XYZ file of C-alpha atoms in Angstrom:
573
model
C 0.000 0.000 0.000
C 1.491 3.610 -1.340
C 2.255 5.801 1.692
C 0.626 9.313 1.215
C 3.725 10.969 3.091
C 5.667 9.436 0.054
C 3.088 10.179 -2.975
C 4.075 13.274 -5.516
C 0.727 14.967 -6.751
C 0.253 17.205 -10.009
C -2.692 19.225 -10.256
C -3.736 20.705 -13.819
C -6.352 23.262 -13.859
C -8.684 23.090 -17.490
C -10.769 25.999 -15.576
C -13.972 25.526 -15.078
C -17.586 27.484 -15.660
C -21.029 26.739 -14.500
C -24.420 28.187 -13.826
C -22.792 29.066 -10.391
C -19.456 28.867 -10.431
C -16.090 30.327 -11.975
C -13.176 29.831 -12.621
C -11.079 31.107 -15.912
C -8.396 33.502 -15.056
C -8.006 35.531 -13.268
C -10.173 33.568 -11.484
C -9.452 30.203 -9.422
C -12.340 28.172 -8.669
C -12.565 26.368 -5.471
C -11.755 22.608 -7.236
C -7.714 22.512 -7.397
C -8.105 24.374 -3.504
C -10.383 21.906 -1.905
C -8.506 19.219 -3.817
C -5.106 20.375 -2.828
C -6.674 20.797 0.903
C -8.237 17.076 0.831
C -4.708 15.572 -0.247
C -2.741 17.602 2.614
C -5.669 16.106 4.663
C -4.971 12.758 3.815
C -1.069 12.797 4.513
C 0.187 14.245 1.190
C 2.897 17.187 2.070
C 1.575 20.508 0.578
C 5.221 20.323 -0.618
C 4.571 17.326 -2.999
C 1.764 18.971 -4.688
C 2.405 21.221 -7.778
C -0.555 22.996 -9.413
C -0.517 24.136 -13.095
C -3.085 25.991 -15.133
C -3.619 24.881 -18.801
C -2.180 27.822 -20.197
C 1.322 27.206 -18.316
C 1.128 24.221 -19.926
C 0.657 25.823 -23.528
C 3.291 28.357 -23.084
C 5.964 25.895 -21.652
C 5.903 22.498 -22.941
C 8.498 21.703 -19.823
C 6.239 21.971 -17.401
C 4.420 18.474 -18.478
C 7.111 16.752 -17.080
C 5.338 17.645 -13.545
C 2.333 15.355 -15.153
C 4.351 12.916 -16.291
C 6.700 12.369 -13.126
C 3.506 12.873 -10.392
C 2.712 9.313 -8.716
C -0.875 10.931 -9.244
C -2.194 13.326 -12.190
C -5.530 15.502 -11.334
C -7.003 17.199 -13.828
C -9.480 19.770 -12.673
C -11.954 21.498 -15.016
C -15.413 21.834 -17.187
C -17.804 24.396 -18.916
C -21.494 24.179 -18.618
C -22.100 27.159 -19.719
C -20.743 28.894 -22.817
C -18.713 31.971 -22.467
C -15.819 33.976 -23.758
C -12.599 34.927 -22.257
C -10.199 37.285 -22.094
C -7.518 36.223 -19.100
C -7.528 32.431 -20.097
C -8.490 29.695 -22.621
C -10.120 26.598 -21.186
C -8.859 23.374 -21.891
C -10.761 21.577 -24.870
C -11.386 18.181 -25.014
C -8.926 16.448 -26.766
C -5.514 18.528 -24.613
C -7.428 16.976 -21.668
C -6.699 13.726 -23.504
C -3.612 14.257 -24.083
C -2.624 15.146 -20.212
C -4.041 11.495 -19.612
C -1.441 9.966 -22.176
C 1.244 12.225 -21.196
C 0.721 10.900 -17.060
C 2.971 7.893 -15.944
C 1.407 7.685 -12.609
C -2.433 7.358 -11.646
C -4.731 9.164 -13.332
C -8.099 11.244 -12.076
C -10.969 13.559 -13.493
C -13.577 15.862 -12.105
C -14.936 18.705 -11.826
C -18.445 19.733 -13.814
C -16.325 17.495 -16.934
C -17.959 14.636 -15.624
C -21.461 16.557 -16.758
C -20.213 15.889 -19.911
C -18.019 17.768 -23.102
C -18.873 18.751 -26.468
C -17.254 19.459 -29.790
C -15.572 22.204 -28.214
C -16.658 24.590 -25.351
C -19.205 26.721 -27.119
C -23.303 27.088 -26.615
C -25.796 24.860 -28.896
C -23.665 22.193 -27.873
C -25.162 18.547 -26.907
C -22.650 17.046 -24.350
C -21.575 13.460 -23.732
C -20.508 11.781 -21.115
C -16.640 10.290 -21.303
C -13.886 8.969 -19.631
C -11.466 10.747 -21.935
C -9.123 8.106 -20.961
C -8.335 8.574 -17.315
C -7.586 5.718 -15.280
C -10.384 7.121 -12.318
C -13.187 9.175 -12.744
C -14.934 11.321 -10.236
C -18.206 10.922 -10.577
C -19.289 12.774 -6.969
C -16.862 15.561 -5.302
C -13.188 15.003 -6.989
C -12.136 16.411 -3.499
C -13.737 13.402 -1.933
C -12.342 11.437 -4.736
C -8.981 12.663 -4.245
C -8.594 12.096 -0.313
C -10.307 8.728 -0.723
C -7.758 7.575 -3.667
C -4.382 8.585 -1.551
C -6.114 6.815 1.616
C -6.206 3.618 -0.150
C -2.734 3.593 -1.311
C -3.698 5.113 -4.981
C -5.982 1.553 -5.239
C -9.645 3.528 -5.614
C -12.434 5.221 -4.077
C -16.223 5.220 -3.906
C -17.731 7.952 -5.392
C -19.624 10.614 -2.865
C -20.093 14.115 -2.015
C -18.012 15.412 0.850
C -19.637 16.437 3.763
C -19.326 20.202 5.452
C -17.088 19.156 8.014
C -14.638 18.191 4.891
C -14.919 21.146 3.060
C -14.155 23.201 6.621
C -10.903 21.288 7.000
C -9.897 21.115 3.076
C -10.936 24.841 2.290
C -8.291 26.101 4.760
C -5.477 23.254 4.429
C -5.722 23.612 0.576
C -5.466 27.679 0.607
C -1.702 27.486 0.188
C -2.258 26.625 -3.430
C -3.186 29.682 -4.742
C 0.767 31.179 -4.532
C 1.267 28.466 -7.797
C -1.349 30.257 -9.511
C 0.793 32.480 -12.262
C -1.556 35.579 -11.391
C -0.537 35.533 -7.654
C -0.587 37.862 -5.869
C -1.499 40.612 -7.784
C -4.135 39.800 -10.794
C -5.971 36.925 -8.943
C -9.427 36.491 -7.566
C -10.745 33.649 -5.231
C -14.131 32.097 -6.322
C -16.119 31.208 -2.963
C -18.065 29.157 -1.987
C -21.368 29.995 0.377
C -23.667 26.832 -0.564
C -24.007 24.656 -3.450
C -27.093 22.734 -4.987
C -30.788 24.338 -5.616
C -34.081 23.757 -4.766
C -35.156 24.349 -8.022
C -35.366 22.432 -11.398
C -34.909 24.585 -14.174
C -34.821 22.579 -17.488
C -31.544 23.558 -18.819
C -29.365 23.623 -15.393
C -26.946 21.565 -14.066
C -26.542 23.223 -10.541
C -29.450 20.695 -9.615
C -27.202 18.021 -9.798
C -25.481 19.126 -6.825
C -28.393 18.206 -5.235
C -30.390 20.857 -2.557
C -28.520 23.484 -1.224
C -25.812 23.200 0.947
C -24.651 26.076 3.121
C -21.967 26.753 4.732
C -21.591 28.710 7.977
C -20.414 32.475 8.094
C -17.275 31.358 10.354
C -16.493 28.953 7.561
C -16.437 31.095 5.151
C -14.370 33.763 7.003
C -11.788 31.406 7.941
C -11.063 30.315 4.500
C -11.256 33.926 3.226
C -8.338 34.448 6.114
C -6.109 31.801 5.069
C -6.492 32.750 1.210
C -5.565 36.757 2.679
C -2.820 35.171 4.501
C -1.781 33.645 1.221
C -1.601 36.880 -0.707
C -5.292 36.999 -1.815
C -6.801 40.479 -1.929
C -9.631 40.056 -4.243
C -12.598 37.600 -3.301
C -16.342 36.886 -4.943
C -18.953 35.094 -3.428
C -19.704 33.504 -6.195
C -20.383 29.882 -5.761
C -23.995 29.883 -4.908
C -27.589 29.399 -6.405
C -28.697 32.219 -4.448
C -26.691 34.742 -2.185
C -29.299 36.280 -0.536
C -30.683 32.469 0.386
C -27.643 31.938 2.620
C -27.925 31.282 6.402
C -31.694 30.666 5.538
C -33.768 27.761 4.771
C -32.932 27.485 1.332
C -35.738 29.794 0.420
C -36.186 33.103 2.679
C -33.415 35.246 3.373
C -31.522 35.218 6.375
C -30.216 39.134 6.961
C -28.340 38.656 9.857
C -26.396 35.659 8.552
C -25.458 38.152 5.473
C -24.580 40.394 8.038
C -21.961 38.213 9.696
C -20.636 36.640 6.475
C -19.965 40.181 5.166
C -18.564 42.061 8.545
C -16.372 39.032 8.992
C -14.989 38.783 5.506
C -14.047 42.798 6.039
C -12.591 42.015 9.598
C -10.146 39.152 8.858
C -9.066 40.617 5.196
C -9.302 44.662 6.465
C -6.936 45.425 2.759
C -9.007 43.295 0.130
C -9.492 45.189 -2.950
C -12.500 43.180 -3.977
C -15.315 41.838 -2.103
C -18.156 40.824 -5.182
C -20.967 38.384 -5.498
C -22.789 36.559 -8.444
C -26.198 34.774 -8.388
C -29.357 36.401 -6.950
C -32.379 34.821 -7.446
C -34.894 37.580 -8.428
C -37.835 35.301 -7.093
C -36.626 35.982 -3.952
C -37.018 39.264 -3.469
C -40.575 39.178 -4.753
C -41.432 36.456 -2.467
C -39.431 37.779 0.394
C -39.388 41.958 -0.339
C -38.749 43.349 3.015
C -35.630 40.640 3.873
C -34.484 40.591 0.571
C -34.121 44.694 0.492
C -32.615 44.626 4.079
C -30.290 41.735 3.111
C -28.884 44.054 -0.349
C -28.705 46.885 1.464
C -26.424 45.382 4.087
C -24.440 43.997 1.040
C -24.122 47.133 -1.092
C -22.823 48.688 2.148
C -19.813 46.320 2.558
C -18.850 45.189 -0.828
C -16.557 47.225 -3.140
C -18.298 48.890 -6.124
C -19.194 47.756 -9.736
C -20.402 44.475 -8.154
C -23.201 42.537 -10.048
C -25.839 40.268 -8.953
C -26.591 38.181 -11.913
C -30.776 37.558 -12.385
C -31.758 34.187 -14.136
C -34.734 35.103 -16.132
C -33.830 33.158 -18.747
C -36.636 34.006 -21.049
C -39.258 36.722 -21.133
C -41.466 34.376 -22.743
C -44.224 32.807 -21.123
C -43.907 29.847 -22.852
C -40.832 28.871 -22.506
C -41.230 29.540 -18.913
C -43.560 27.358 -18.150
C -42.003 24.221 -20.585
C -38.726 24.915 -19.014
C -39.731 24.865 -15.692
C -38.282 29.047 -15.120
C -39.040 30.524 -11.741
C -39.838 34.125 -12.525
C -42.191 36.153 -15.329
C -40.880 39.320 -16.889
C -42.941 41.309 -14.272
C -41.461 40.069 -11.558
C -37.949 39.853 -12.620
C -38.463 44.201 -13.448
C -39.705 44.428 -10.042
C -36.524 42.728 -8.575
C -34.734 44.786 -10.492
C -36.287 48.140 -9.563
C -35.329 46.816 -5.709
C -31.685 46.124 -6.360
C -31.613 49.723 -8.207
C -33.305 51.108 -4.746
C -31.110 49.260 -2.333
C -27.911 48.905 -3.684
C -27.968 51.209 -6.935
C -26.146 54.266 -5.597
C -22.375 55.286 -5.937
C -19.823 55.745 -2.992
C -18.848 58.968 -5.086
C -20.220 60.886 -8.161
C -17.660 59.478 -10.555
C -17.826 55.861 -9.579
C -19.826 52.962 -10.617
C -22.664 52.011 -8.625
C -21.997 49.666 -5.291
C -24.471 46.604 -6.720
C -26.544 46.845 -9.784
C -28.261 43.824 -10.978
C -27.093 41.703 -14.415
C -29.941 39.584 -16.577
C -29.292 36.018 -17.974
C -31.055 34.908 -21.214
C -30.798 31.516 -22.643
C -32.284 30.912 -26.058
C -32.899 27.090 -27.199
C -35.053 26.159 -24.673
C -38.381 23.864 -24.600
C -41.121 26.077 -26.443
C -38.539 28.952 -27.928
C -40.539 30.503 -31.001
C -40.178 33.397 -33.034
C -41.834 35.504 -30.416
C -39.786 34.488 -27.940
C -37.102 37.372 -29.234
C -39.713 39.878 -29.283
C -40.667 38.998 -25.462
C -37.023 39.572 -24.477
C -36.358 42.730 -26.669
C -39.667 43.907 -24.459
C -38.759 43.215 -21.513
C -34.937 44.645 -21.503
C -36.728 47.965 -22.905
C -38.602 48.307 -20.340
C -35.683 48.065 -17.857
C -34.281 50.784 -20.185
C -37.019 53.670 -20.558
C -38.199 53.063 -16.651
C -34.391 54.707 -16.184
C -33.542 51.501 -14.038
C -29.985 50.255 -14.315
C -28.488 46.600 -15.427
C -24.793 46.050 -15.611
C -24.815 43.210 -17.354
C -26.610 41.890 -20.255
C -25.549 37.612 -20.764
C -27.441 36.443 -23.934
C -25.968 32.799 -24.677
C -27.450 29.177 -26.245
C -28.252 26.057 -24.554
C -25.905 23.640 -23.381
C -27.391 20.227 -23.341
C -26.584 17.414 -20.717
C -27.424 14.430 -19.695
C -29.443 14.632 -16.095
C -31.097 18.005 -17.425
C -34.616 17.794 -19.146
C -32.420 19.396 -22.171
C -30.920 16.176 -22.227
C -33.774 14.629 -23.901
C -34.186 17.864 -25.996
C -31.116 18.315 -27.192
C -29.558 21.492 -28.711
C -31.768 21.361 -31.963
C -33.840 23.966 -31.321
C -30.857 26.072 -30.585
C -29.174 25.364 -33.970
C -32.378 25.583 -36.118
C -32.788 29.451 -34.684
C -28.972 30.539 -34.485
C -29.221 32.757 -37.803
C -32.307 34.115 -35.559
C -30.409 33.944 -32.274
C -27.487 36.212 -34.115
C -29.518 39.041 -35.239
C -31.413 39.641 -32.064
C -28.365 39.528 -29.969
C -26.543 42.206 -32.459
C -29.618 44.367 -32.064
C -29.687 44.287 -28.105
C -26.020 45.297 -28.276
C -27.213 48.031 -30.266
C -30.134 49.231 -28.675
C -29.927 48.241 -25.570
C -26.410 47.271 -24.326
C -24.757 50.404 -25.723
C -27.041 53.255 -24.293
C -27.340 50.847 -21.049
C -23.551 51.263 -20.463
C -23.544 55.296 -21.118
C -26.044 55.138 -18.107
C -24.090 53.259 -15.743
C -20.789 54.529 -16.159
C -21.041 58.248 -17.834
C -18.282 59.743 -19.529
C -15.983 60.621 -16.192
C -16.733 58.017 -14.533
C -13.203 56.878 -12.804
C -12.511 52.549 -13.095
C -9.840 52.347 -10.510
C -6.787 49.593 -10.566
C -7.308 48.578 -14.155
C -4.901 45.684 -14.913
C -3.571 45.820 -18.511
C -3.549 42.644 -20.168
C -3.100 43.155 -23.935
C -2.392 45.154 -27.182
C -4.193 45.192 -29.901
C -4.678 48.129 -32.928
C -2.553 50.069 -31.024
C -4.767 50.267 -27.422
C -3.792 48.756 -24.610
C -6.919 46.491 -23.057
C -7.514 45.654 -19.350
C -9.959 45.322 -17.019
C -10.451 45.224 -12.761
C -10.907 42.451 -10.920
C -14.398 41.817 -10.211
C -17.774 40.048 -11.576
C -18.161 40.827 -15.012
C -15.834 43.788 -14.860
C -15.871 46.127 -18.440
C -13.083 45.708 -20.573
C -11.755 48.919 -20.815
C -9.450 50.130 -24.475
C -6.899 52.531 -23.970
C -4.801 54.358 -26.636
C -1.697 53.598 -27.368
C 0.715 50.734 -26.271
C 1.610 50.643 -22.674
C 3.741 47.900 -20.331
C 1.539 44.915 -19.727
C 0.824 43.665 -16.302
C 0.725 46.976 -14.366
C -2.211 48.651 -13.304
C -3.535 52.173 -13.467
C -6.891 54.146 -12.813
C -8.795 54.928 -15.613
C -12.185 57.473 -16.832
C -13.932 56.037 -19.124
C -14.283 58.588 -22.305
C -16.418 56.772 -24.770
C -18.867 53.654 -24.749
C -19.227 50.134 -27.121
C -21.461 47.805 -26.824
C -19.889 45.745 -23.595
C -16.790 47.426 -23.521
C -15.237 51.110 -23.122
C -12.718 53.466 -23.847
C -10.642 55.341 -21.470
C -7.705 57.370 -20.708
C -5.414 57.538 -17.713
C -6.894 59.032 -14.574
C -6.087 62.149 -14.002
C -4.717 62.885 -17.329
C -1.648 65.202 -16.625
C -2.328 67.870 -19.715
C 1.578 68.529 -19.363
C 2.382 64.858 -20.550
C -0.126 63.526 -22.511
C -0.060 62.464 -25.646
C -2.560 63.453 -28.964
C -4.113 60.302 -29.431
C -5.301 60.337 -25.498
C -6.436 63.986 -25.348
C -8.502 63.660 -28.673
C -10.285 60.809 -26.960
C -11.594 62.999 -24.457
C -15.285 64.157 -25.379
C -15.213 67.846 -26.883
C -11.414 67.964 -27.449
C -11.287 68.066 -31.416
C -7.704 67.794 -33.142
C -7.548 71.341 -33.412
C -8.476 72.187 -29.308
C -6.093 69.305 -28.835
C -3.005 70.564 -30.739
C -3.723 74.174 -29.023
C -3.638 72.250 -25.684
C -0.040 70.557 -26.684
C 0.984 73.657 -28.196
C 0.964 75.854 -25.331
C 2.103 73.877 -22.657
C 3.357 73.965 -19.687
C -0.030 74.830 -18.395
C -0.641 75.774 -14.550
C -3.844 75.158 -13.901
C -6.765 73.060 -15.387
C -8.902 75.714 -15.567
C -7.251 77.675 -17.632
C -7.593 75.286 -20.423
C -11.038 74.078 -19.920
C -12.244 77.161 -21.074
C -11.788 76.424 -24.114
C -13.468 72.856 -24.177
C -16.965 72.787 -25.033
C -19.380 70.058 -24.324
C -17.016 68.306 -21.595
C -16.226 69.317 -17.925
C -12.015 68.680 -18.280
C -11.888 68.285 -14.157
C -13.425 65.489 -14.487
C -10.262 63.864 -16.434
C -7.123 65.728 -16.103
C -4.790 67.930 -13.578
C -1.530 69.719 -14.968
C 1.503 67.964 -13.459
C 4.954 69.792 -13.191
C 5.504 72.642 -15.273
C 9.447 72.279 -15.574
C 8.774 69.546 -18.062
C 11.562 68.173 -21.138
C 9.987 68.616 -24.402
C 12.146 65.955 -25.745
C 10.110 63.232 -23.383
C 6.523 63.865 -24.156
C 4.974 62.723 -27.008
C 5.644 65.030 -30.218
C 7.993 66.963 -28.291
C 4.962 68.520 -26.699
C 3.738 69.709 -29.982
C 0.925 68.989 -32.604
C 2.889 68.193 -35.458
């Protein structure tokens, strides 16, 4: 029998996401962390364990020697929902494969991959069921699988779900992990988990298969969000839920105080996190439970960190498809949810920030019953939202994924394919008509996006975005060092993302294509502005801007200034 103290341990991260739960980078989901932790747990020295994300594994071929040479390979991963990504690619199919062939030692799967994969990781997508040639798979918790494998001596495991006395032990032992993340410290957020499992059976999900909800205690979660803060984590979202505002409850109402205590003690044990965001809010909650539900946003919006998002599942407008698909909430009382999130936790910690919680909307077209009108219901419904002046941040319009265990299962993702010509058009036009003026709304021209992380170039902008759910990729002109991170006011508006330039713009240093981008600074006005530096004061140049208040973007930095450094020599031509 293998002796755990003696056992080597790789741990590849595919990344995984699911109706409640993330993890694509930044991002690191709470698999490889309550894996890790259920190893150490078992005898395994956190020393022995080495953790790799896919993309390490693309960009250095060397690295799969740690998969080849571990006594025992875990790969970690699995989309069941569609999505795209900026920070990181998730693993497809057949590179999970080939991780399989590459290990020498014992091999094990899980994560939501044992739902099922596809073709490749994209919506109208029927999944399958496969082994993709691993030695074990984990068809319950591969946390549970893992601590149960290196307890027999590598020789197997039955498959179950851990209990909460597991996850309390395995969430803090397996914390350490996150410092082989290749974001750490700086560009990496913690996924947490506050319950798992629903009560509810909507056609298409797979969070049912978790079973009813779980939840965790507020102490547990505050002493794994001190261990990770110990560890160098500074950005957290509660994200792994059904429901946040069910948690501490009975599955159903909300529990206030319990969201009182989770909150205060996340803030107390990690005083210098730079993010504290949420995901999933289930809008039939607040119209079954008003008065708790506002009490229990308000307490959130008042100890979170702005631009967070509480993601709605309505699905589909549509009647129809509500009721064949099992959906919990109608179009009326989804905008009433809304309105109450907008109320409670709507406002902004200063004028030129983004609101502290605004709510997000998730649409998912394939469904049981989907007909042509089904588009027109949802076009309705998110233009209502817009002329009642309420606020979304989000907007997630995506197609079925089908699996096995879902009533979709049986369905399939037919329907999806027959309408995607359909499915395309609609979803350019709410980008248009909705998404676009949506955006100018929630964060105005001025509006300040602290701690942007650049990430890449592209047509000569640098891109980036904050840490945070669903955060707005944010275009900036001109090419500047990856991987630092700078505050930003946003200047101009797309359709999900925005521009911005440098916050405050120092009119003593900055270049032509970044002044021009500010609204009512033509070429000309711009030019002047190079032209006759050094200026003293902002004021004396906004004068001459029209349509734009130029406080809200720039200050003048030292006057003494070289020519020779700034852009143009400081000059127009």
């Amino acid at each position: 029998m293998t002796d755990p103290g003696t056992v080597s341990v790789t741990i590849v991260d595919g990344y995984v996401d699911e109706p409640a739960h993330f993890g694509v980078p930044p991002y690191i989901s709470t698999y490889p962390r309550f894996t890790a932790g259920a190893l150490v747990d078992a005898g395994v020295p956190a020393a022995q364990i080495t953790y790799h994300t896919i993309d390490e594994l693309r960009e250095d071929r060397m690295k799969w020697g740690d998969v080849a040479d571990a006594d025992l390979f875990i790969y970690v991963g699995g989309m069941t929902v569609p999505g795209n990504y900026v920070g990181g690619t998730p693993a497809e199919p057949d590179e999970v494969k080939e991780l399989a062939w590459t290990a020498d030692g014992v091999t094990l799967l899980g994560g939501p991959v044992r739902f099922g994969v596809g073709e490749e990781n994209a919506g109208a997508q029927e999944m399958e069921r496969k082994d993709l040639d691993y030695e074990f798979v984990a068809k319950g918790d591969v946390e549970a699988a893992a601590y149960d494998l290196v307890s027999s001596g590598l020789e197997g495991f039955n498959n179950r779900m851990r209990d909460n006395e597991e996850l309390d032990r395995w969430a803090e032992q397996g914390a350490f992990v996150v410092e082989q993340h290749p974001d750490h410290p700086n560009y990496l957020i913690a996924e947490m988990e506050t319950s798992r499992g629903c009560a509810y059976r909507c056609s298409f999900c797979t969070e049912p298969l978790y079973g009813n909800p779980a939840f965790r205690t507020p102490d547990s979660v505050v002493s794994e969000v001190d261990r990770l803060s110990n560890h160098g984590v500074e950005h957290f979202r509660l994200g792994r839920q059904a429901d946040i505002l069910a948690f501490g409850g009975d599955g159903e109402a909300p529990n206030p105080d319990a969201i009182r205590d989770l909150y205060i003690g996340i803030r107390e044990v990690a005083p210098n996190l730079q993010t504290l965001h949420l995901d999933n809010m289930n809008p039939v909650t607040i119209t079954d439970y008003p008065e708790p539900s506002r009490a229990a946003i308000e307490i959130i919006a008042e100890h979170n960190t702005p631009g967070d998002t509480a993601a709605f599942g309505l699905e589909s407008a549509d009647p129809v498809v509500q009721e064949q698909n099992n959906l919990l909430v109608t179009a009326d009382e989804c905008l009433e949810a809304v309105r109450v999130v907008n109320e409670a936790g709507g406002w902004r910690p200063a004028e030129n920030r983004l609101p502290k919680l605004l709510p997000g909307i998730n649409l998912v077209h394939g469904l049981q019953g989907e007909r042509p009108e089904t588009y027109d219901h949802n076009r309705r419904f998110l233009r209502q939202v817009y002329d009642e002046g309420l606020m979304l941040r989000r907007i997630n319009i995506r197609q079925v994924m089908a699996f096995a265990g879902t009533e979709m299962g049986d369905t399939g993702a037919d329907i999806a394919k027959e309408h995607k010509a359909q499915f395309q058009d609609y979803k350019k036009a709410v980008r248009e008509q909705v998404d676009n003026p949506m955006l100018q709304r929630v964060a105005p021209p001025g509006t300040v996006l602290p701690n942007v992380h650049l990430e890449y170039h592209q047509d000569g902008k640098t891109f980036g975005r904050q840490l945070g759910t669903y955060p707005l990729l944010v275009g900036i002109p001109g090419e500047r060092e990856l991987g630092q991170t700078i505050d930003v006011a946003i200047v101009d508006h797309g359709y999900r993302s925005v521009t911005g330039v440098p916050y405050p713009l120092d009119l003593n240093s900055v270049s032509m294509d970044e002044l021009t981008t500010v609204p009512g600074i033509t070429q000309s006005r711009a030019g002047d502005i190079l032209v006759g530096r050094p200026h003293e004061s902002v004021e004396a140049v906004a004068e001459g801007v029209d349509a734009v208040d130029l406080r809200k973007f720039a200050t003048v930095g030292e006057t003494d200034f070289d020519l020779e450094r700034t852009p143009n020599g400081g000059r127009a031509d």
